[in-house]
Amino acid sequence: MKILIVGRNGNEHALAWKLHQSAKVSKIYFAPGNAGTATIGENIPITRISEIVDWLKINMVDLVLTGSAEYLAEGLADEIEKLELPFFGPTKAAAQIEWSKSFAKNFMRTNGIPTAAFEIFNDVEKAKQYVKNQSFPLVIKADGLAFGLGAVVAKNLQEAELALHNMMVKKIFGDAGKTVVIEEFLEGREISIHAFCDGENAVLFPASQDHKRLLDDDKGPNTGGMGSIVPVPGITSEIMNEIKEKIVLPTLSGLKRNGRPFIGILYPGVIITPNGPMALELNARFGDPEAQSYMRILKTDLADIFLACINGNLKNYSIEWVEQFVCCIIAATEDYPGKHKKGIIIDGLAAFDADPCVAIFQSGTTISDCGIVVNSRGRVLAVSAIGNDLNSAISRAYEALEKIKFEGMQFRTDIGRKALMYHT
Ligand code: AMP
Ligand code: GLY
C-alpha cells in the first residue's frame, strides 16, 4: 500500500511510524510533513486541499488520512471520496462534533450524552450579562477550532469578561470565537478516550491521559497538550464500559441518524465526576500527544484496522495492545503557547536511533536551507518511552529527554506523576 498522510503534526508522525512497520505498507507520503516524517517517507510541499487533490490525480495511493482537525473541518474526506480513494476519517458533516462546540453541545443534549450544563451566545453583551449571575469557576469556549487553546477556565467575573472580550471582540481566535459556549465547571479525573469507528461499531482503545495545562501541577494556561500517558491506572473496565454505552455508542448512533455516519477515530475528552463520566468535548481524530503514546503499544497492524473501518468490518474485529505503559513528554519553545520564535536549532535527535524503548515524534520542526533541523512552531517534539510499569516509562522518558537540547526548551516535569497514585 501507498499511503498519503495529510498534516505535519506529532500525531501524524506517530501514525506513520506505526504504519511503516506494516509489511503491507510500501511507501508513505506526507503533505507537507515535518523534519521527522522526512525520515520515514517523502514530504510533498503542499498544504491546500486543492493542491492535495491535484497531486492525488497524478500520484495514485491506496489510502489517505489525516490527524488534523482543520483538514477534516475543511472537508478533506469529502474531496478524497470524490476521487474514489479510501480515506480514513470523518466527512466534514460528521466532523462537526469537533469543529463546532455549539453543534457538539446541542448534539449531546439531544442524544442524552452526559456533558456539562451550558448556554450558547453570539452576542458579547448578552454573554457578559449572563456571566454576571453565574458562580465560578466557569468555562468559556470558542465555538470553532483553536489548536486546543480555545477553552478558558475563568476563576472570577473579571477573567470571564476578559475571555469573552478576547474571543468575541478582539477575535484572538478569528471567526472561531464569534460564538461561544459558556458551561459549568466540572471536577474529576480527566481522560482521553479513543475509539476506532466504522460508522456503526466502535472498538475502544485503553484510556489515555493528556496534560493540557502548560505548567506542573496543572497550572498555567491550556495548551494543545504537554504530555500523555497510556494506559491510565485506576480506569477500570466498568468505567470504560460506561463510557462506551453512554458516550461513544450514542454519538455514533446519533450521527448515523443525522445522516452523518462517523468513520475514523472518535476521541471524546471525558471527565470522571461523582455523577459518572461526562464528555467535555468530542474530537474527530487521533489526539496529539495521545497518539504518540498509543502507537507505541498498538500490536495490531494499523493499516488493516483503517481498512476494516472504511469497509464497515469493525464488528468482531479484535485489536490488541502490548501490556506496557507509555509516557510521552512534549518539548516546547519558551514562549509557547504564545507567539513563538522560529528557526531554533534542535540538537540531540540522532542520539535515539539505537534505543527501542524510546521514540521521538516531531511536530513543529522543519529542515532549514542548510539541511539542519530547526523549529517551526511552539510544540516542537515528543519523547515517548515504554516501560513495564508507569514509573519506569516516566523515568525513561525523562532520561531520554535530557539528550534533546534547544534554546529555551520548556517541558513539564510531572507528566504521569498524578496517575502514579492510582497505580497498583
Ligand atoms: P476542551 O477544548 O473543551 O477539551 O477544553 C480544554 C480543557 O479545558 C479540557 O481538557 C479541560 O481540562 C478543561 N475543561 C473544558 N471544559 C471543562 C469543564 N466543563 N469543566 C472543567 N474543565 C473543563
Ligand atoms: N490532546 C489534545 C488534542 O489533541 O486536541
Short mmCIF file of N, CA and C and ligand atoms in Angstrom, two decimals, residues 210 212 224 267 285 287-290, ligand 2:
data_model
loop_
_atom_site.label_atom_id
_atom_site.label_comp_id
_atom_site.label_asym_id
_atom_site.label_seq_id
_atom_site.Cartn_x
_atom_site.Cartn_y
_atom_site.Cartn_z
N ASP A 210 -4.00 13.14 28.68
CA ASP A 210 -3.22 14.28 28.20
C ASP A 210 -2.91 15.15 29.41
N LYS A 212 -3.07 19.02 29.78
CA LYS A 212 -3.42 20.18 28.95
C LYS A 212 -2.78 21.48 29.42
N GLY A 224 -2.15 22.85 23.63
CA GLY A 224 -2.57 21.73 22.78
C GLY A 224 -2.28 20.39 23.44
N TYR A 267 -12.81 10.64 19.45
CA TYR A 267 -11.93 10.92 20.61
C TYR A 267 -12.63 11.89 21.54
N ARG A 285 -10.58 12.75 15.57
CA ARG A 285 -9.25 12.35 15.06
C ARG A 285 -8.41 11.84 16.22
N GLY A 287 -5.78 12.02 19.10
CA GLY A 287 -5.26 13.07 19.96
C GLY A 287 -3.78 13.28 19.73
N ASP A 288 -3.36 14.48 20.06
CA ASP A 288 -1.95 14.85 19.98
C ASP A 288 -1.63 15.53 21.30
N PRO A 289 -0.89 14.96 22.22
CA PRO A 289 0.07 13.87 22.06
C PRO A 289 -0.39 12.47 22.49
N GLU A 290 -1.69 12.18 22.47
CA GLU A 290 -2.11 10.82 22.85
C GLU A 290 -1.61 9.78 21.84
N1 GLY B 2 -4.68 16.16 23.10
C1 GLY B 2 -5.40 17.31 22.70
C2 GLY B 2 -5.84 17.28 21.32
O1 GLY B 2 -5.37 16.50 20.52
O2 GLY B 2 -6.71 18.07 20.99
#
